[in-house]
PDB file of C-alpha atoms in Angstrom:
ATOM      1  CA  GLU A   1     -31.121 -14.539 -40.844  1.00  0.00           C
ATOM      2  CA  ALA A   2     -29.342 -16.333 -38.104  1.00  0.00           C
ATOM      3  CA  GLN A   3     -30.946 -15.170 -34.779  1.00  0.00           C
ATOM      4  CA  VAL A   4     -32.227 -15.451 -31.199  1.00  0.00           C
ATOM      5  CA  THR A   5     -35.818 -14.453 -30.516  1.00  0.00           C
ATOM      6  CA  GLN A   6     -37.645 -13.303 -27.884  1.00  0.00           C
ATOM      7  CA  ASN A   7     -41.540 -12.625 -26.825  1.00  0.00           C
ATOM      8  CA  PRO A   8     -42.675 -10.614 -25.524  1.00  0.00           C
ATOM      9  CA  ARG A   9     -40.239  -7.605 -25.633  1.00  0.00           C
ATOM     10  CA  TYR A  10     -41.885  -5.646 -22.767  1.00  0.00           C
ATOM     11  CA  LEU A  11     -44.458  -7.220 -20.390  1.00  0.00           C
ATOM     12  CA  ILE A  12     -46.137  -5.989 -17.273  1.00  0.00           C
ATOM     13  CA  THR A  13     -47.851  -7.807 -14.739  1.00  0.00           C
ATOM     14  CA  VAL A  14     -49.073  -8.260 -11.574  1.00  0.00           C
ATOM     15  CA  THR A  15     -47.550 -10.395  -8.311  1.00  0.00           C
ATOM     16  CA  GLY A  16     -49.008 -14.039  -8.986  1.00  0.00           C
ATOM     17  CA  LYS A  17     -50.044 -14.214 -12.406  1.00  0.00           C
ATOM     18  CA  LYS A  18     -47.879 -16.896 -14.413  1.00  0.00           C
ATOM     19  CA  LEU A  19     -45.959 -15.824 -17.393  1.00  0.00           C
ATOM     20  CA  THR A  20     -43.927 -17.292 -19.635  1.00  0.00           C
ATOM     21  CA  VAL A  21     -41.262 -15.513 -21.754  1.00  0.00           C
ATOM     22  CA  THR A  22     -40.359 -17.835 -24.967  1.00  0.00           C
ATOM     23  CA  CYS A  23     -37.107 -17.882 -26.761  1.00  0.00           C
ATOM     24  CA  SER A  24     -36.300 -19.612 -29.981  1.00  0.00           C
ATOM     25  CA  GLN A  25     -33.011 -19.965 -32.086  1.00  0.00           C
ATOM     26  CA  ASN A  26     -32.646 -20.858 -35.625  1.00  0.00           C
ATOM     27  CA  MET A  27     -28.955 -22.130 -35.517  1.00  0.00           C
ATOM     28  CA  ASN A  28     -29.365 -25.331 -34.692  1.00  0.00           C
ATOM     29  CA  HIS A  29     -27.327 -24.702 -31.484  1.00  0.00           C
ATOM     30  CA  GLU A  30     -27.307 -27.352 -28.658  1.00  0.00           C
ATOM     31  CA  TYR A  31     -26.412 -24.830 -25.617  1.00  0.00           C
ATOM     32  CA  MET A  32     -29.028 -22.349 -24.282  1.00  0.00           C
ATOM     33  CA  SER A  33     -29.499 -20.233 -21.604  1.00  0.00           C
ATOM     34  CA  TRP A  34     -31.500 -17.348 -19.561  1.00  0.00           C
ATOM     35  CA  TYR A  35     -30.149 -14.473 -17.794  1.00  0.00           C
ATOM     36  CA  ARG A  36     -31.431 -11.750 -15.978  1.00  0.00           C
ATOM     37  CA  GLN A  37     -29.709  -8.432 -16.167  1.00  0.00           C
ATOM     38  CA  ASP A  38     -29.984  -5.655 -12.954  1.00  0.00           C
ATOM     39  CA  PRO A  39     -28.374  -2.333 -12.444  1.00  0.00           C
ATOM     40  CA  GLY A  40     -24.590  -3.080 -11.031  1.00  0.00           C
ATOM     41  CA  LEU A  41     -25.046  -6.465 -11.295  1.00  0.00           C
ATOM     42  CA  GLY A  42     -24.270  -7.563 -14.702  1.00  0.00           C
ATOM     43  CA  LEU A  43     -25.871 -10.532 -16.170  1.00  0.00           C
ATOM     44  CA  ARG A  44     -26.808 -13.768 -13.971  1.00  0.00           C
ATOM     45  CA  GLN A  45     -27.187 -16.579 -15.183  1.00  0.00           C
ATOM     46  CA  ILE A  46     -30.899 -18.440 -14.232  1.00  0.00           C
ATOM     47  CA  TYR A  47     -31.212 -21.514 -16.209  1.00  0.00           C
ATOM     48  CA  TYR A  48     -29.499 -23.359 -18.978  1.00  0.00           C
ATOM     49  CA  SER A  49     -29.812 -26.118 -21.123  1.00  0.00           C
ATOM     50  CA  MET A  50     -27.052 -28.578 -22.972  1.00  0.00           C
ATOM     51  CA  ASN A  51     -29.485 -30.217 -25.156  1.00  0.00           C
ATOM     52  CA  VAL A  52     -32.932 -31.324 -25.577  1.00  0.00           C
ATOM     53  CA  GLU A  53     -34.584 -32.576 -22.035  1.00  0.00           C
ATOM     54  CA  VAL A  54     -31.231 -31.564 -20.766  1.00  0.00           C
ATOM     55  CA  THR A  55     -31.438 -28.065 -17.967  1.00  0.00           C
ATOM     56  CA  ASP A  56     -29.776 -27.513 -14.892  1.00  0.00           C
ATOM     57  CA  LYS A  57     -29.507 -24.633 -12.521  1.00  0.00           C
ATOM     58  CA  GLY A  58     -27.759 -21.423 -12.750  1.00  0.00           C
ATOM     59  CA  ASP A  59     -26.621 -18.972 -10.212  1.00  0.00           C
ATOM     60  CA  VAL A  60     -29.968 -17.483  -9.420  1.00  0.00           C
ATOM     61  CA  PRO A  61     -32.695 -20.154 -10.199  1.00  0.00           C
ATOM     62  CA  GLU A  62     -35.071 -19.385  -7.568  1.00  0.00           C
ATOM     63  CA  GLY A  63     -38.668 -18.585  -8.886  1.00  0.00           C
ATOM     64  CA  TYR A  64     -38.150 -19.386 -12.514  1.00  0.00           C
ATOM     65  CA  LYS A  65     -38.771 -22.811 -14.215  1.00  0.00           C
ATOM     66  CA  VAL A  66     -37.861 -23.791 -17.717  1.00  0.00           C
ATOM     67  CA  SER A  67     -38.164 -26.576 -20.202  1.00  0.00           C
ATOM     68  CA  ARG A  68     -36.409 -27.929 -23.399  1.00  0.00           C
ATOM     69  CA  LYS A  69     -38.832 -30.104 -25.204  1.00  0.00           C
ATOM     70  CA  GLU A  70     -37.218 -29.151 -28.833  1.00  0.00           C
ATOM     71  CA  LYS A  71     -33.592 -27.937 -29.522  1.00  0.00           C
ATOM     72  CA  ARG A  72     -34.721 -24.719 -30.754  1.00  0.00           C
ATOM     73  CA  ASN A  73     -36.980 -23.404 -28.033  1.00  0.00           C
ATOM     74  CA  PHE A  74     -36.278 -22.894 -24.197  1.00  0.00           C
ATOM     75  CA  PRO A  75     -39.267 -21.148 -22.483  1.00  0.00           C
ATOM     76  CA  LEU A  76     -38.653 -19.277 -19.365  1.00  0.00           C
ATOM     77  CA  ILE A  77     -41.666 -19.596 -17.136  1.00  0.00           C
ATOM     78  CA  LEU A  78     -42.539 -17.488 -13.847  1.00  0.00           C
ATOM     79  CA  GLU A  79     -45.255 -19.746 -11.905  1.00  0.00           C
ATOM     80  CA  SER A  80     -45.854 -17.101  -9.611  1.00  0.00           C
ATOM     81  CA  PRO A  81     -43.894 -13.732 -10.087  1.00  0.00           C
ATOM     82  CA  SER A  82     -43.124 -11.130  -7.703  1.00  0.00           C
ATOM     83  CA  PRO A  83     -41.730  -7.525  -7.847  1.00  0.00           C
ATOM     84  CA  ASN A  84     -38.220  -8.754  -7.077  1.00  0.00           C
ATOM     85  CA  GLN A  85     -38.281 -10.643 -10.406  1.00  0.00           C
ATOM     86  CA  THR A  86     -38.425  -7.258 -12.068  1.00  0.00           C
ATOM     87  CA  SER A  87     -35.775  -6.931 -14.639  1.00  0.00           C
ATOM     88  CA  LEU A  88     -34.111  -7.363 -18.362  1.00  0.00           C
ATOM     89  CA  TYR A  89     -34.104 -11.076 -19.206  1.00  0.00           C
ATOM     90  CA  PHE A  90     -31.897 -12.486 -22.366  1.00  0.00           C
ATOM     91  CA  CYS A  91     -31.714 -15.587 -23.835  1.00  0.00           C
ATOM     92  CA  ALA A  92     -28.815 -16.651 -25.458  1.00  0.00           C
ATOM     93  CA  SER A  93     -27.553 -19.605 -27.547  1.00  0.00           C
ATOM     94  CA  SER A  94     -24.413 -21.146 -28.590  1.00  0.00           C
ATOM     95  CA  PHE A  95     -23.453 -24.108 -31.083  1.00  0.00           C
ATOM     96  CA  ARG A  96     -20.855 -26.308 -29.025  1.00  0.00           C
ATOM     97  CA  PRO A  97     -20.244 -25.336 -25.554  1.00  0.00           C
ATOM     98  CA  ALA A  98     -17.470 -28.192 -25.411  1.00  0.00           C
ATOM     99  CA  GLN A  99     -15.479 -25.970 -27.814  1.00  0.00           C
ATOM    100  CA  ARG A 100     -13.552 -23.483 -25.638  1.00  0.00           C
ATOM    101  CA  SER A 101     -14.097 -20.119 -28.140  1.00  0.00           C
ATOM    102  CA  ASP A 102     -17.706 -21.117 -28.508  1.00  0.00           C
ATOM    103  CA  THR A 103     -19.718 -17.855 -28.429  1.00  0.00           C
ATOM    104  CA  GLN A 104     -23.181 -17.213 -26.800  1.00  0.00           C
ATOM    105  CA  TYR A 105     -25.392 -15.188 -29.132  1.00  0.00           C
ATOM    106  CA  PHE A 106     -28.271 -13.181 -27.148  1.00  0.00           C
ATOM    107  CA  GLY A 107     -31.421 -12.317 -27.875  1.00  0.00           C
ATOM    108  CA  PRO A 108     -32.875  -8.826 -28.090  1.00  0.00           C
ATOM    109  CA  GLY A 109     -34.233  -8.840 -24.331  1.00  0.00           C
ATOM    110  CA  THR A 110     -37.544  -9.072 -22.537  1.00  0.00           C
ATOM    111  CA  ARG A 111     -37.941  -5.887 -20.005  1.00  0.00           C
ATOM    112  CA  LEU A 112     -40.560  -7.291 -17.074  1.00  0.00           C
ATOM    113  CA  THR A 113     -41.895  -5.312 -14.530  1.00  0.00           C
ATOM    114  CA  VAL A 114     -44.114  -7.103 -11.924  1.00  0.00           C
ATOM    115  CA  LEU A 115     -46.207  -5.129 -10.054  1.00  0.00           C
TER     116      LEU A 115
ATOM    117  CA  ALA B   1     -14.969 -12.814  -4.030  1.00  0.00           C
ATOM    118  CA  GLN B   2     -15.947 -11.281  -7.323  1.00  0.00           C
ATOM    119  CA  LYS B   3     -15.264 -13.683 -10.319  1.00  0.00           C
ATOM    120  CA  ILE B   4     -14.919 -10.621 -12.628  1.00  0.00           C
ATOM    121  CA  THR B   5     -14.491  -7.325 -11.813  1.00  0.00           C
ATOM    122  CA  GLN B   6     -14.860  -4.121 -13.930  1.00  0.00           C
ATOM    123  CA  THR B   7     -13.755  -0.954 -12.032  1.00  0.00           C
ATOM    124  CA  GLN B   8     -14.775   2.045 -14.212  1.00  0.00           C
ATOM    125  CA  PRO B   9     -18.557   1.905 -14.008  1.00  0.00           C
ATOM    126  CA  GLY B  10     -18.252   5.373 -16.421  1.00  0.00           C
ATOM    127  CA  MET B  11     -15.563   6.101 -19.010  1.00  0.00           C
ATOM    128  CA  PHE B  12     -15.606   9.331 -21.308  1.00  0.00           C
ATOM    129  CA  VAL B  13     -13.348   9.500 -24.457  1.00  0.00           C
ATOM    130  CA  GLN B  14     -12.859  11.977 -27.255  1.00  0.00           C
ATOM    131  CA  GLU B  15     -14.066  10.634 -30.642  1.00  0.00           C
ATOM    132  CA  LYS B  16     -10.836   9.330 -32.448  1.00  0.00           C
ATOM    133  CA  GLU B  17      -8.923   8.374 -29.407  1.00  0.00           C
ATOM    134  CA  ALA B  18      -8.340   5.364 -28.333  1.00  0.00           C
ATOM    135  CA  VAL B  19      -9.282   3.994 -25.107  1.00  0.00           C
ATOM    136  CA  THR B  20      -8.650   1.228 -22.442  1.00  0.00           C
ATOM    137  CA  LEU B  21     -11.723  -0.720 -20.671  1.00  0.00           C
ATOM    138  CA  ASP B  22     -10.531  -2.653 -17.490  1.00  0.00           C
ATOM    139  CA  CYS B  23     -11.415  -5.874 -16.505  1.00  0.00           C
ATOM    140  CA  THR B  24      -9.627  -8.280 -13.671  1.00  0.00           C
ATOM    141  CA  TYR B  25     -10.759 -11.702 -13.147  1.00  0.00           C
ATOM    142  CA  ASP B  26     -10.383 -14.311 -10.446  1.00  0.00           C
ATOM    143  CA  THR B  27     -10.292 -17.775 -11.387  1.00  0.00           C
ATOM    144  CA  SER B  28      -8.168 -21.036 -10.232  1.00  0.00           C
ATOM    145  CA  ASP B  29      -8.760 -22.705 -13.489  1.00  0.00           C
ATOM    146  CA  GLN B  30      -5.791 -23.240 -15.728  1.00  0.00           C
ATOM    147  CA  SER B  31      -8.075 -23.235 -18.723  1.00  0.00           C
ATOM    148  CA  TYR B  32     -10.542 -20.225 -19.350  1.00  0.00           C
ATOM    149  CA  GLY B  33     -11.771 -18.097 -21.907  1.00  0.00           C
ATOM    150  CA  LEU B  34     -12.436 -14.238 -21.647  1.00  0.00           C
ATOM    151  CA  PHE B  35     -15.154 -12.323 -23.827  1.00  0.00           C
ATOM    152  CA  TRP B  36     -16.169  -9.001 -24.167  1.00  0.00           C
ATOM    153  CA  TYR B  37     -19.560  -7.773 -24.958  1.00  0.00           C
ATOM    154  CA  LYS B  38     -21.265  -4.442 -26.059  1.00  0.00           C
ATOM    155  CA  GLN B  39     -24.379  -3.420 -25.026  1.00  0.00           C
ATOM    156  CA  PRO B  40     -26.008  -0.116 -26.543  1.00  0.00           C
ATOM    157  CA  SER B  41     -28.960   1.869 -25.545  1.00  0.00           C
ATOM    158  CA  SER B  42     -31.148  -0.411 -28.022  1.00  0.00           C
ATOM    159  CA  GLY B  43     -30.296  -3.203 -25.337  1.00  0.00           C
ATOM    160  CA  GLU B  44     -29.068  -6.077 -27.436  1.00  0.00           C
ATOM    161  CA  MET B  45     -25.977  -7.978 -26.565  1.00  0.00           C
ATOM    162  CA  ILE B  46     -23.348  -7.880 -28.988  1.00  0.00           C
ATOM    163  CA  PHE B  47     -20.130 -10.372 -29.048  1.00  0.00           C
ATOM    164  CA  LEU B  48     -16.764  -8.364 -29.592  1.00  0.00           C
ATOM    165  CA  ILE B  49     -13.913 -10.548 -28.722  1.00  0.00           C
ATOM    166  CA  TYR B  50     -12.866 -13.517 -27.462  1.00  0.00           C
ATOM    167  CA  GLN B  51      -9.145 -14.515 -25.558  1.00  0.00           C
ATOM    168  CA  GLY B  52      -8.412 -18.058 -24.616  1.00  0.00           C
ATOM    169  CA  SER B  53      -6.088 -18.582 -21.551  1.00  0.00           C
ATOM    170  CA  TYR B  54      -3.747 -20.587 -23.447  1.00  0.00           C
ATOM    171  CA  ASP B  55      -3.794 -18.164 -26.530  1.00  0.00           C
ATOM    172  CA  GLU B  56      -0.242 -16.700 -27.170  1.00  0.00           C
ATOM    173  CA  GLN B  57      -1.303 -13.650 -28.533  1.00  0.00           C
ATOM    174  CA  ASN B  58      -3.586 -11.058 -27.587  1.00  0.00           C
ATOM    175  CA  ALA B  59      -6.615 -11.332 -29.608  1.00  0.00           C
ATOM    176  CA  THR B  60      -7.664  -8.229 -32.310  1.00  0.00           C
ATOM    177  CA  GLU B  61     -11.178  -7.897 -33.723  1.00  0.00           C
ATOM    178  CA  GLY B  62     -10.828  -4.470 -36.330  1.00  0.00           C
ATOM    179  CA  ARG B  63     -10.697  -1.541 -33.930  1.00  0.00           C
ATOM    180  CA  TYR B  64     -10.921  -3.846 -30.911  1.00  0.00           C
ATOM    181  CA  SER B  65      -8.072  -5.628 -29.174  1.00  0.00           C
ATOM    182  CA  LEU B  66      -7.913  -7.303 -26.107  1.00  0.00           C
ATOM    183  CA  ASN B  67      -4.549  -6.602 -23.648  1.00  0.00           C
ATOM    184  CA  PHE B  68      -4.285 -10.027 -21.864  1.00  0.00           C
ATOM    185  CA  GLN B  69      -2.005  -9.930 -18.928  1.00  0.00           C
ATOM    186  CA  LYS B  70      -2.568 -13.854 -17.739  1.00  0.00           C
ATOM    187  CA  ALA B  71      -0.098 -13.115 -14.477  1.00  0.00           C
ATOM    188  CA  ARG B  72      -1.686  -9.976 -13.413  1.00  0.00           C
ATOM    189  CA  LYS B  73      -5.567 -11.734 -14.238  1.00  0.00           C
ATOM    190  CA  SER B  74      -6.619  -8.732 -16.496  1.00  0.00           C
ATOM    191  CA  ALA B  75      -8.070  -8.777 -20.160  1.00  0.00           C
ATOM    192  CA  ASN B  76      -8.884  -5.270 -20.731  1.00  0.00           C
ATOM    193  CA  LEU B  77     -10.498  -4.284 -23.828  1.00  0.00           C
ATOM    194  CA  VAL B  78      -8.700  -1.415 -26.187  1.00  0.00           C
ATOM    195  CA  ILE B  79     -10.793   0.548 -28.626  1.00  0.00           C
ATOM    196  CA  SER B  80      -8.873   2.314 -31.057  1.00  0.00           C
ATOM    197  CA  ALA B  81     -10.456   5.496 -33.161  1.00  0.00           C
ATOM    198  CA  SER B  82     -13.519   5.491 -30.990  1.00  0.00           C
ATOM    199  CA  GLN B  83     -16.705   6.806 -32.473  1.00  0.00           C
ATOM    200  CA  LEU B  84     -19.612   8.054 -31.661  1.00  0.00           C
ATOM    201  CA  GLY B  85     -21.470   4.826 -32.115  1.00  0.00           C
ATOM    202  CA  ASP B  86     -19.328   3.279 -29.685  1.00  0.00           C
ATOM    203  CA  SER B  87     -21.082   4.539 -26.867  1.00  0.00           C
ATOM    204  CA  ALA B  88     -22.406   1.800 -25.095  1.00  0.00           C
ATOM    205  CA  MET B  89     -22.313  -0.676 -21.982  1.00  0.00           C
ATOM    206  CA  TYR B  90     -19.212  -2.779 -22.132  1.00  0.00           C
ATOM    207  CA  PHE B  91     -19.024  -6.419 -20.286  1.00  0.00           C
ATOM    208  CA  CYS B  92     -16.293  -8.613 -19.445  1.00  0.00           C
ATOM    209  CA  ALA B  93     -17.355 -12.012 -19.194  1.00  0.00           C
ATOM    210  CA  MET B  94     -15.518 -15.172 -18.250  1.00  0.00           C
ATOM    211  CA  ARG B  95     -15.909 -18.739 -18.925  1.00  0.00           C
ATOM    212  CA  GLU B  96     -14.143 -21.571 -16.553  1.00  0.00           C
ATOM    213  CA  TYR B  97     -13.895 -24.522 -18.428  1.00  0.00           C
ATOM    214  CA  GLU B  98     -12.725 -26.749 -15.746  1.00  0.00           C
ATOM    215  CA  THR B  99     -15.145 -26.119 -12.965  1.00  0.00           C
ATOM    216  CA  SER B 100     -17.936 -24.058 -14.882  1.00  0.00           C
ATOM    217  CA  GLY B 101     -18.031 -25.484 -18.083  1.00  0.00           C
ATOM    218  CA  SER B 102     -20.507 -23.303 -20.172  1.00  0.00           C
ATOM    219  CA  ARG B 103     -21.504 -20.952 -17.913  1.00  0.00           C
ATOM    220  CA  LEU B 104     -20.684 -17.417 -18.770  1.00  0.00           C
ATOM    221  CA  THR B 105     -19.914 -15.026 -15.545  1.00  0.00           C
ATOM    222  CA  PHE B 106     -20.608 -11.006 -16.359  1.00  0.00           C
ATOM    223  CA  GLY B 107     -18.753  -8.391 -14.477  1.00  0.00           C
ATOM    224  CA  GLU B 108     -21.011  -5.336 -13.642  1.00  0.00           C
ATOM    225  CA  GLY B 109     -20.165  -3.070 -16.657  1.00  0.00           C
ATOM    226  CA  THR B 110     -18.553   0.148 -18.039  1.00  0.00           C
ATOM    227  CA  GLN B 111     -20.527   2.619 -19.544  1.00  0.00           C
ATOM    228  CA  LEU B 112     -18.487   4.104 -22.168  1.00  0.00           C
ATOM    229  CA  THR B 113     -19.277   7.809 -23.615  1.00  0.00           C
ATOM    230  CA  VAL B 114     -17.775   8.927 -26.592  1.00  0.00           C
ATOM    231  CA  ASN B 115     -17.736  12.884 -26.951  1.00  0.00           C
ATOM    232  CA  PRO B 116     -17.904  14.559 -30.563  1.00  0.00           C
TER     233      PRO B 116
END
């Protein structure tokens, strides 16, 4: 089944404890992206990657890191999480971003709480 | 300025009736795309429909249609014959191909409730 998977789905952690949220897609998509969703703000892009070893900042990159060593994986790293990073996180991927109708497909989401 | 504005935080509709969810956008690009996503209470984001700025006809996908009015910069989602399963949060999003390339910018969302 074609899908984007994220792990963990739920995570409660404490301030300053490094964590990684994994994202994997099995559709051979070139493009991958991370978003956070907060009430009243919709989804905001954190980082994106156009292909392997190519990453770039989105609208809200502060406090996050990413890497794209393999085409299928795009982990999100919080080196020192803070309470304002409590949010619902989505990973998304798409086949060919240069194509206008290219559609992003989303993972199931990761609900992160930082105490 | 907000690039995507959804002015209806919540909407209610009776089952089997049609409902329109509003979306206005702001861009100076000539080439852009508009997307609608559905987010049920389970949390996943489900792609519904796409409209390109150069598409001459309004997009349709089953019970979903997009009322695209380019001069007014609006891209309203119309759901016909509402079903209880349509109760969800709906997000309008835009890609500006000239300035932002692959980035999707989302609105704040509209919570739709379908009443039996």
